[in-house]
Short mmCIF file of C-alpha atoms in Angstrom, two decimals:
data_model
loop_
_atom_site.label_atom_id
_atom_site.label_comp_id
_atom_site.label_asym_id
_atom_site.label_seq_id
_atom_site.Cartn_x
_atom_site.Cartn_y
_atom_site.Cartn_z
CA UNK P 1 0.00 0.00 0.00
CA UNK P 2 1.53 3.08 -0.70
CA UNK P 3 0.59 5.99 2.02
CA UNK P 4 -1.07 9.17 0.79
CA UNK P 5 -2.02 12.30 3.06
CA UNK P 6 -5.20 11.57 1.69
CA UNK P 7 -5.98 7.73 2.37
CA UNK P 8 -4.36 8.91 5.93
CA UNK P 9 -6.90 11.64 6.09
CA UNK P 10 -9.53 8.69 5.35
CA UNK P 11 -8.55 6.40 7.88
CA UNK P 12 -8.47 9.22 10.45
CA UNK P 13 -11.95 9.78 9.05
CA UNK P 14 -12.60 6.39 12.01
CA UNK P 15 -12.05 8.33 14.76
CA UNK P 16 -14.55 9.94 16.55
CA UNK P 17 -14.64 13.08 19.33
CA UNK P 18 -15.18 10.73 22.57
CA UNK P 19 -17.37 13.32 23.77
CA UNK P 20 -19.70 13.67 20.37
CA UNK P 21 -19.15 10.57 18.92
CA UNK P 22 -20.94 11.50 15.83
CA UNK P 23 -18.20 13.94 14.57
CA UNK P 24 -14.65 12.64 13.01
CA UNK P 25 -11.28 14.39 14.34
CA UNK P 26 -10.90 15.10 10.58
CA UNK P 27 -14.61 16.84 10.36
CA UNK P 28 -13.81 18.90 13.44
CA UNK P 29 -11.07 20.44 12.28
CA UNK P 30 -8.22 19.29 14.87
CA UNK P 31 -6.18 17.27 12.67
CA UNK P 32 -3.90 20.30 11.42
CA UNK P 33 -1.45 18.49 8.87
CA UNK P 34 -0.37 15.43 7.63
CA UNK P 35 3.23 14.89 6.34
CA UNK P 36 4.63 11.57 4.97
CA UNK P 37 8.73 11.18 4.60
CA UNK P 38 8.98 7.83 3.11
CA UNK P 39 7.52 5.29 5.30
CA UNK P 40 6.89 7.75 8.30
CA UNK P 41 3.85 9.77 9.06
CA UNK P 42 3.36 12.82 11.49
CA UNK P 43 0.00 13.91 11.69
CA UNK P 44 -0.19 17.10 13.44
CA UNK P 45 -3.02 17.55 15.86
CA UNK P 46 -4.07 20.88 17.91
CA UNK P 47 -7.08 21.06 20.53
CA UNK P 48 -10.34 22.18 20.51
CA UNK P 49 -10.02 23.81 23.94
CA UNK P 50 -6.81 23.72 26.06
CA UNK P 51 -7.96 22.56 29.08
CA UNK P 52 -10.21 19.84 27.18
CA UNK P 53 -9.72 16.54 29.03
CA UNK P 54 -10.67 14.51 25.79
CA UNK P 55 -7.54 15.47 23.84
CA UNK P 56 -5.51 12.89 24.96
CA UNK P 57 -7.86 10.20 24.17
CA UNK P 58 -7.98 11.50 20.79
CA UNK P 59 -4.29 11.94 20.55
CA UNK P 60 -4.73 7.75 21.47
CA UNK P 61 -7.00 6.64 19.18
CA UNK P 62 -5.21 8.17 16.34
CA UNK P 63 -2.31 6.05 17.70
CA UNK P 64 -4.67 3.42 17.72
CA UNK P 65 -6.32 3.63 14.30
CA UNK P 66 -2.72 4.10 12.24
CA UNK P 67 -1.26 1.09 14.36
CA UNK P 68 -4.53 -1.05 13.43
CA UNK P 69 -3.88 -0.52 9.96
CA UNK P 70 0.15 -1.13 10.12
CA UNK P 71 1.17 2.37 9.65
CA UNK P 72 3.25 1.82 12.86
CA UNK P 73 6.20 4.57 11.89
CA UNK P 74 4.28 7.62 12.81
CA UNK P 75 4.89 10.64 15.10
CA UNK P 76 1.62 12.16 16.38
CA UNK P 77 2.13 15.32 17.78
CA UNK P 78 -0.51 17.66 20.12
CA UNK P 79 0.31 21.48 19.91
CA UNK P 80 -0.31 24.93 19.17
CA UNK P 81 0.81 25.54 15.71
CA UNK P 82 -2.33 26.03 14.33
CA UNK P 83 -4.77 28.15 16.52
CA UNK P 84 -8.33 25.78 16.68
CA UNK P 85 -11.77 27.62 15.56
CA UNK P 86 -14.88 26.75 15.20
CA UNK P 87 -14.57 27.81 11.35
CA UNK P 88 -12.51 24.85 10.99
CA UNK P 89 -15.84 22.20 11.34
CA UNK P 90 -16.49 21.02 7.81
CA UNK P 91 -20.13 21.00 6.29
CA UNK P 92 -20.19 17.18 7.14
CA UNK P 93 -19.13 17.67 10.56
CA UNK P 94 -21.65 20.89 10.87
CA UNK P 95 -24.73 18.27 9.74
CA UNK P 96 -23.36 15.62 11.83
CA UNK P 97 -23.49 17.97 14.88
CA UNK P 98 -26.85 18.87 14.12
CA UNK P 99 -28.38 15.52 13.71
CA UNK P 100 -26.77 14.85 17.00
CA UNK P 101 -29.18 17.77 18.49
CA UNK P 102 -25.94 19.98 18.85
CA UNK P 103 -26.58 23.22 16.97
CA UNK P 104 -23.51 23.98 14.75
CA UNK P 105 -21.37 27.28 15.18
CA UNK P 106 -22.39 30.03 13.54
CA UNK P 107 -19.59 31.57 11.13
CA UNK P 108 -17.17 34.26 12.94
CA UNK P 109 -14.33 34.72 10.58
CA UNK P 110 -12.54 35.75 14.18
CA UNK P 111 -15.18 38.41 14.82
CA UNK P 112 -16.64 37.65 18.21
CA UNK P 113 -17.60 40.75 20.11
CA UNK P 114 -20.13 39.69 22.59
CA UNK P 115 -22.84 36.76 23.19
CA UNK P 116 -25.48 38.55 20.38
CA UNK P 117 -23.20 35.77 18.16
CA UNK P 118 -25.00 32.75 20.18
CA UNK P 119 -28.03 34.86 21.55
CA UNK P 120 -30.43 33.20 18.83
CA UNK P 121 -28.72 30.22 17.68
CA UNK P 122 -30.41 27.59 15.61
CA UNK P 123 -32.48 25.24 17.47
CA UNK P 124 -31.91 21.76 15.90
CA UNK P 125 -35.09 20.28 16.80
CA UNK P 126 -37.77 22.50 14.53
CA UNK P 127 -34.73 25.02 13.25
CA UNK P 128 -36.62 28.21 14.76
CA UNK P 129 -34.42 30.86 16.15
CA UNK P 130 -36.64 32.23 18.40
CA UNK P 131 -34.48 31.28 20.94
CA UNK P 132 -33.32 32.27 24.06
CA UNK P 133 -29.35 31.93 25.46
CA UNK P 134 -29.22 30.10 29.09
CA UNK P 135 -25.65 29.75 29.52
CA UNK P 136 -22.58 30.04 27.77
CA UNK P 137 -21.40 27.37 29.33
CA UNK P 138 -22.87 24.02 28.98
CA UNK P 139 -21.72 20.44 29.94
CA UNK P 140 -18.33 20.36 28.29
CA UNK P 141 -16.70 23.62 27.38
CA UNK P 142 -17.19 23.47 23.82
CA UNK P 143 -21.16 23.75 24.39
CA UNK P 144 -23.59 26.67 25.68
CA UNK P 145 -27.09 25.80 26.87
CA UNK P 146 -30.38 27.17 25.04
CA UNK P 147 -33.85 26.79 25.11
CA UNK P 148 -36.38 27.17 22.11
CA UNK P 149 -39.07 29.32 22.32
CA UNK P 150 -40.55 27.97 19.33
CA UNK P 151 -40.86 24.20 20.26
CA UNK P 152 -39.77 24.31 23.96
CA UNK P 153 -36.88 22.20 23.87
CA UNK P 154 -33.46 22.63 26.03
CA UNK P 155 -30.91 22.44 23.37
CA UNK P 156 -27.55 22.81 23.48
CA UNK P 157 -25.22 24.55 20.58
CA UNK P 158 -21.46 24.28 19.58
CA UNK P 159 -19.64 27.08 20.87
CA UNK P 160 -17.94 29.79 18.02
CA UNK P 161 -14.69 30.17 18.88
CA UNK H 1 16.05 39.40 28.03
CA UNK H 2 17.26 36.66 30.43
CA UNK H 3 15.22 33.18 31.15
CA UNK H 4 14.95 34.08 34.50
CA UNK H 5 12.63 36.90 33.42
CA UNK H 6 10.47 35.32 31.26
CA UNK H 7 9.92 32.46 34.28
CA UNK H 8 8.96 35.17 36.37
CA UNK H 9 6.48 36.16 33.72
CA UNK H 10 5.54 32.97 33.10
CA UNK H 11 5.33 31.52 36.67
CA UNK H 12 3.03 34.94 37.64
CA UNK H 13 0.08 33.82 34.89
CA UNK H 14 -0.31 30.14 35.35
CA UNK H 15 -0.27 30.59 39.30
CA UNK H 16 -3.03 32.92 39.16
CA UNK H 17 -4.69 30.70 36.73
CA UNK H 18 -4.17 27.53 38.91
CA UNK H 19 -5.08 29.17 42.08
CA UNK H 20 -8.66 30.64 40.89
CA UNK H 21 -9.48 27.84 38.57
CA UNK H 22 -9.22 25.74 41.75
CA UNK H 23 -11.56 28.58 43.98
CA UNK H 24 -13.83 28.96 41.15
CA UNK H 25 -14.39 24.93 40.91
CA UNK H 26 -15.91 25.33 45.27
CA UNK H 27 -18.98 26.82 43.20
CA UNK H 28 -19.31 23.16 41.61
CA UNK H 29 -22.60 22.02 43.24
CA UNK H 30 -23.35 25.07 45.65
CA UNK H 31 -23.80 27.96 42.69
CA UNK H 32 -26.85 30.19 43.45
CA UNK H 33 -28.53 28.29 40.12
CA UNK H 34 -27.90 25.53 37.91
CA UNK H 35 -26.25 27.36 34.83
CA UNK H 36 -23.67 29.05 37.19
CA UNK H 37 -22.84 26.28 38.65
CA UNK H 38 -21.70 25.01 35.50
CA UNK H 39 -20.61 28.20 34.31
CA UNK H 40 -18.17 28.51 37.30
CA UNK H 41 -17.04 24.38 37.13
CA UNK H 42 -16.31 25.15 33.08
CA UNK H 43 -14.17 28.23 33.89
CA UNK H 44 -12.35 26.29 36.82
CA UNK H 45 -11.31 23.66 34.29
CA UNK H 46 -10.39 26.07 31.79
CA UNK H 47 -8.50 27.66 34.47
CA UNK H 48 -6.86 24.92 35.44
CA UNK H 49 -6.04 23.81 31.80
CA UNK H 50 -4.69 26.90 30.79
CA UNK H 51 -2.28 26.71 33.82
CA UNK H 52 -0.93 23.36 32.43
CA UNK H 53 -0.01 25.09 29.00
CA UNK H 54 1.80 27.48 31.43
CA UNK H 55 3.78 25.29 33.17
CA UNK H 56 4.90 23.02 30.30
CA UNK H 57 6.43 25.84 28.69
CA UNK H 58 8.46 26.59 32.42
CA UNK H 59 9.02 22.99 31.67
CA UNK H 60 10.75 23.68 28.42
CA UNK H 61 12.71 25.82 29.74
CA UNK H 62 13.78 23.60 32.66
CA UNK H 63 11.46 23.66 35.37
CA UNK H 64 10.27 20.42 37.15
CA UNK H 65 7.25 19.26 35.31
CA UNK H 66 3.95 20.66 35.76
CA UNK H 67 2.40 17.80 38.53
CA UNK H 68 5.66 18.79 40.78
CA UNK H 69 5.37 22.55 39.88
CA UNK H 70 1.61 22.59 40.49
CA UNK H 71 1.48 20.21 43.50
CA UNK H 72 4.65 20.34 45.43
CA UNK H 73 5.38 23.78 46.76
CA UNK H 74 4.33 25.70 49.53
CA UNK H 75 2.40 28.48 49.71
CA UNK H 76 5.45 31.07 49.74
CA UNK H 77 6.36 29.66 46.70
CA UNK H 78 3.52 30.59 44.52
CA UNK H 79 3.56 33.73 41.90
CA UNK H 80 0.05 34.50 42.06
CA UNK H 81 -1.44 37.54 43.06
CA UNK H 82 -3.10 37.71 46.73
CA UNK H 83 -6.37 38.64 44.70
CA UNK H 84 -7.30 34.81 43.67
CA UNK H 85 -6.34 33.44 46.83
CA UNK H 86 -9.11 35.04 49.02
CA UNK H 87 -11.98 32.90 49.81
CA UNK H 88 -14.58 32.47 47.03
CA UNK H 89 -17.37 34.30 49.73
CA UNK H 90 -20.60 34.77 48.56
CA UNK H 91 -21.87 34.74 44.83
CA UNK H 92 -21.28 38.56 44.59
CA UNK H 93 -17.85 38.42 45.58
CA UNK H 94 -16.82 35.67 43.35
CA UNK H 95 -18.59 37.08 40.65
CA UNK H 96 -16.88 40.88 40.92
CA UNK H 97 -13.60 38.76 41.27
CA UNK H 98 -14.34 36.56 38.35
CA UNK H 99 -15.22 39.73 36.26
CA UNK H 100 -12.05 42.05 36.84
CA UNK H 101 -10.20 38.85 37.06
CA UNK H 102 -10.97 37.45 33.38
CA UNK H 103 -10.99 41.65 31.67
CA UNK H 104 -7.15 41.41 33.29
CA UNK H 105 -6.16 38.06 31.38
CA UNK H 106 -8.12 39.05 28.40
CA UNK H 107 -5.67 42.02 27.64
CA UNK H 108 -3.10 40.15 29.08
CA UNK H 109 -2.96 37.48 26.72
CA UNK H 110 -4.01 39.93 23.63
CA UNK H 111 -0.72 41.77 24.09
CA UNK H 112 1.38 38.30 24.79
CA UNK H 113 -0.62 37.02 21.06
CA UNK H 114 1.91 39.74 19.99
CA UNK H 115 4.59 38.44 22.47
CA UNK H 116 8.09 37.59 19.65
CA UNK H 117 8.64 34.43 21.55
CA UNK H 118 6.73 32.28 19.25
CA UNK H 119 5.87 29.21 21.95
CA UNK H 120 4.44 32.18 24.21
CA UNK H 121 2.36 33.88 21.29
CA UNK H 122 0.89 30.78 20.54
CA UNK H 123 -0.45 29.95 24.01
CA UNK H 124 -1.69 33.41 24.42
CA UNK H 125 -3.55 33.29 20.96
CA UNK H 126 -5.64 30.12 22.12
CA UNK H 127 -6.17 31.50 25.32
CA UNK H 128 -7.89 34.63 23.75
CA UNK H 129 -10.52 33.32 22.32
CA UNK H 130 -11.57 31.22 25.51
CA UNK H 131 -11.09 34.03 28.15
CA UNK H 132 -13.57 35.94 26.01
CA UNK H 133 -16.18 33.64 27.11
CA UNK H 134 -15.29 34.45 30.77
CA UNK H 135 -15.04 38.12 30.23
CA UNK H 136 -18.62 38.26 28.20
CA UNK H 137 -20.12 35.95 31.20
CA UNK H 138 -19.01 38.06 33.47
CA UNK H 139 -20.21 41.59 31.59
CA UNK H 140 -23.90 39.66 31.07
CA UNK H 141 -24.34 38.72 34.69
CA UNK H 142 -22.74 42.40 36.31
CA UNK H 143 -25.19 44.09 34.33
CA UNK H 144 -28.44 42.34 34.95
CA UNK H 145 -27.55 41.95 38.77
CA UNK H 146 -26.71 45.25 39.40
CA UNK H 147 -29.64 46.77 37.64
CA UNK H 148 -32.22 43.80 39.49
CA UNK H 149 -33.51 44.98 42.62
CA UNK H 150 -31.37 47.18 45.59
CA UNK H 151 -29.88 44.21 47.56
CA UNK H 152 -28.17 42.84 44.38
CA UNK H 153 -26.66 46.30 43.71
CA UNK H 154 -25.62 46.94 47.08
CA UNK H 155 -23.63 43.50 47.52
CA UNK H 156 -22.15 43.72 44.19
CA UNK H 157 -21.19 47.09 45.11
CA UNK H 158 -19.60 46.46 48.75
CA UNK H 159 -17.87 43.42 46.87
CA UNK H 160 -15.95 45.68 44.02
CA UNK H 161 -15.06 47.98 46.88
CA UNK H 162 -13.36 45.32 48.91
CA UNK H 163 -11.98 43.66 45.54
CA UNK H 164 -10.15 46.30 43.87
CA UNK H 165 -7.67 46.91 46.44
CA UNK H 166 -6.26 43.53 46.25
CA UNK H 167 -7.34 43.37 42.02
CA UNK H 168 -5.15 46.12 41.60
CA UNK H 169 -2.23 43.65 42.87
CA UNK H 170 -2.57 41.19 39.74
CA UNK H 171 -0.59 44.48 38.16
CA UNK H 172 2.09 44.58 40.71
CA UNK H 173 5.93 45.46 38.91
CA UNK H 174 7.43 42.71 38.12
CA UNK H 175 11.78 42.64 39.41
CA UNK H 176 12.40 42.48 35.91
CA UNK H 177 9.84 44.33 34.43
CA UNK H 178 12.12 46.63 32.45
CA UNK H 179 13.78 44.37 30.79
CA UNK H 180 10.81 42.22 29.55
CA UNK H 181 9.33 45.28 28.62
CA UNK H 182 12.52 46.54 27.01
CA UNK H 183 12.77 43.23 25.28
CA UNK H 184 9.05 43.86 23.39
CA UNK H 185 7.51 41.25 25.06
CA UNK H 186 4.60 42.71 26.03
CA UNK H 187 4.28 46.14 27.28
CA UNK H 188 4.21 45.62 30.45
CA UNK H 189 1.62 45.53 34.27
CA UNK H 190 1.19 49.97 34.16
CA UNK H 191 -0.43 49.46 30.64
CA UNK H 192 -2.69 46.13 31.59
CA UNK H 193 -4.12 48.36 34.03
CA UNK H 194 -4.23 51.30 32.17
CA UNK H 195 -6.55 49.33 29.83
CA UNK H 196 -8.04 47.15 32.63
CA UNK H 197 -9.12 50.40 34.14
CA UNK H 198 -10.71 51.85 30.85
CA UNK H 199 -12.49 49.30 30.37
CA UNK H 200 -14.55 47.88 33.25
CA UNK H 201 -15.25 50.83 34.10
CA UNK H 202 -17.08 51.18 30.68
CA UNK H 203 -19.27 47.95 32.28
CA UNK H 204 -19.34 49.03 35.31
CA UNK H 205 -20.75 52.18 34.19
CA UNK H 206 -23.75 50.05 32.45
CA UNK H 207 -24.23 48.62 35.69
CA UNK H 208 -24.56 51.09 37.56
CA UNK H 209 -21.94 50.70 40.00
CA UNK H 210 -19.52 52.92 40.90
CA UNK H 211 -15.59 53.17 40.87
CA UNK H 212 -14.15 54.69 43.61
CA UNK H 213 -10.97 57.41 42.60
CA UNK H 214 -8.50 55.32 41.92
CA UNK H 215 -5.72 57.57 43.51
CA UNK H 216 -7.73 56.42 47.40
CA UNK H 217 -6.89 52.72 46.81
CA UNK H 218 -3.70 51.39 47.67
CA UNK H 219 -2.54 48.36 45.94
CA UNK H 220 -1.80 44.89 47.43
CA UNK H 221 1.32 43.91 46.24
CA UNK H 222 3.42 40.87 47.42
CA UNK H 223 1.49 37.93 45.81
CA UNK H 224 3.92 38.18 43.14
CA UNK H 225 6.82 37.09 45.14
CA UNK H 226 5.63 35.17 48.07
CA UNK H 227 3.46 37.13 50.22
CA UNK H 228 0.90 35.62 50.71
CA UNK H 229 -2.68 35.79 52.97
CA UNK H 230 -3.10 32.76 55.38
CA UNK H 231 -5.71 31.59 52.83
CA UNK H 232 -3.50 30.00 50.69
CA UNK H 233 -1.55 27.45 52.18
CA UNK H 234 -4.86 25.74 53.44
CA UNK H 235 -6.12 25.87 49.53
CA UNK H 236 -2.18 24.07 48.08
CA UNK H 237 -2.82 21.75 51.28
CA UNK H 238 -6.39 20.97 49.69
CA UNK H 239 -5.94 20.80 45.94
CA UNK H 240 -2.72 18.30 46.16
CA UNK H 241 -4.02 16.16 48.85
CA UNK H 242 -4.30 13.77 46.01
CA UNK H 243 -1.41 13.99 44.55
CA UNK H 244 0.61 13.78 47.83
CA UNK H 245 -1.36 10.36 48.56
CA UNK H 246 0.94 9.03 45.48
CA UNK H 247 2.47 11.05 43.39
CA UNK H 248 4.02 7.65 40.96
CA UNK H 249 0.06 6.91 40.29
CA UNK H 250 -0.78 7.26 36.67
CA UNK H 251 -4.34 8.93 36.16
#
């Protein structure tokens, strides 16, 4: 087999975010860069938030998924070099997030002046946005809390960042 | 610049965020309602993540690694300002702490974005875009509390009163401040607070509440270099009780 960035890209494409297992580490945007020297591969990873305890276990399953398909020379490194956003989710990973009942981030292009940005998001139930912000925190810090005025669901949204 | 400087700089901001990440998580399960009880746990592990990036780049540059450095030293030994030491009190305290707290860091790490030591920029960068969250948290919940009803407004005005004093120590000179300064790292405590000043009161203004003149509050200084209130050694002894059980176990 000869190793591509892209058939690596594909494979990575199996793992999930252990905390919204719908969503590849590809689709969300964290795997940064892939770089093949002959037989070795370093795919450069960066997090979604720093003090997100689910890094590591992503940093192990893409261990985990290369070594399961003998790519077993590899350097997989966590850092800063790319900054994370929330721009980075693909389309796929946006719809994934919102089948999930997560409402995708809204656009920001790095403009983020106050919480008007996530005051109406999206619900994902009945896609109204008459809704109201609860928190801007929510049960992992990548998520705010909602509630839809429309349908009267609790939802809870993706965080732009 | 020497190394020794940028330690100091770099030992100052991760204290501060290890030490208040760990006061803001007491509000996990006791906050006044459910969303601030979560909003307070999610800042306290922010917090306390953003203090690991800290210390791993101390670690770089040869410090022991960040378990030892957070868990191991005594209370003399910490950088961090007396301001995130004090107990977390009630809601309005904590709150008025959390809000000139976070509008601190948020300049703070938009000037060190800038920082020419690349590892340093890079951290700050990241940390930008999360301390907004904090700082726009903390601007929503000022402004409809102090604007609710005459209680709320009173507390949250006693609170700022007996905060700034000790808020205006997270700007206290650092021994090398010159020459980090000097060396364009970032342009130094007097203009954080120049801008911290600017703009809470801009919020504060919103709010309702007032600043006292500036020129009648004296500063707490100390924190930075080992003076500490007796409130802190109690809070090291409680947050590495853990780690102190065994610190060889792998988590």
């Amino acid at each position: 087999m000869t190793i591509t960035e892209d058939k690596i890209l594909e494979l990575l494409k199996e793992v999930k975010d252990p905390e919204i297992p719908v969503i590849s580490l590809v689709d969300l945007g964290v795997i940064t860069g892939i770089k093949i020297d002959g037989d070795h591969v370093t795919v450069n990873m960066t997090p979604t938030f720093i003090g997100c305890p689910a890094m590591d276990y992503m940093k192990n399953d893409v261990i985990e998924v290369l070594n399961k398909h003998d790519i077993t020379n590899h350097t997989v490194n966590l850092n800063l070099d790319t900054t994370w956003s929330s721009d980075m989710i693909s389309d796929e990973g946006k719809r994934a997030l919102k089948k999930f009942g997560l409402a995708p981030p809204p656009v920001h292009n790095n403009v983020i002046e106050d919480l008007d940005i996530i005051e109406h998001a999206e619900c994902p139930n009945c896609d109204s946005t008459n809704t109201t912000l609860k928190s801007p925190f929510g049960p992992t810090l990548c998520r705010s809390l909602h509630h839809c005025n429309n349908c009267g669901e609790a939802f809870e949204s993706f965080k732009p960042i | 610049m020497t190394e020794e400087a940028l330690k100091d700089l770099l030992y100052k901001i991760a204290d501060d965020l290890l030490i208040l990440g760990h006061r803001n998580s007491e509000w996990t399960g006791v906050g006044p309602l459910l969303e601030e009880d979560i909003a307070f746990s999610s800042m306290a592990q922010d917090k306390v993540g953003q203090s690991l990036a800290f210390y791993q780049l101390l670690h770089q540059l040869g410090e022991q690694d960040p378990d030892t450095v957070a868990f191991t030293r005594n209370a003399e030994q910490f950088h961090n300002s007396q301001f995130v030491e004090l107990p977390i009190g009630e809601y309005d305290f904590s709150l008025i702490r959390h809000f000139l707290f976070d509008h601190a860091d948020y300049i703070r790490f938009s000037m060190l974005a800038e920082c020419p030591i690349e590892e340093v920029a890079k951290v700050a960068r990241k940390l930008k875009g999360e301390i907004k969250y904090h700082v726009m948290h903390a601007n929503t919940w000022i402004k409809q509390l102090a604007t609710a009803n005459e209680e709320a407004h009173d507390r949250l005005q006693k609170s700022l009163e007996k905060a700034l004093p000790y808020a205006l120590g997270m700007f206290e000179p650092s021994k090398f401040e010159k020459e980090i300064v000097e060396a364009g790292v970032y342009p130094g405590e007097a203009e954080i607070e120049k801008q911290w000043k600017e703009n809470i009161a801009i919020v504060l203004e919103e709010a309702g509440l007032k600043l006292p003149d500036w020129n009648s509050i004296e500063a707490v200084y100390g924190g930075r270099y080992g003076k500490h209130t007796e409130h802190l050694q109690p809070l090291v002894e409680e947050m590495s009780e853990v780690f102190r059980v065994d610190p060889t176990a792998d988590w």
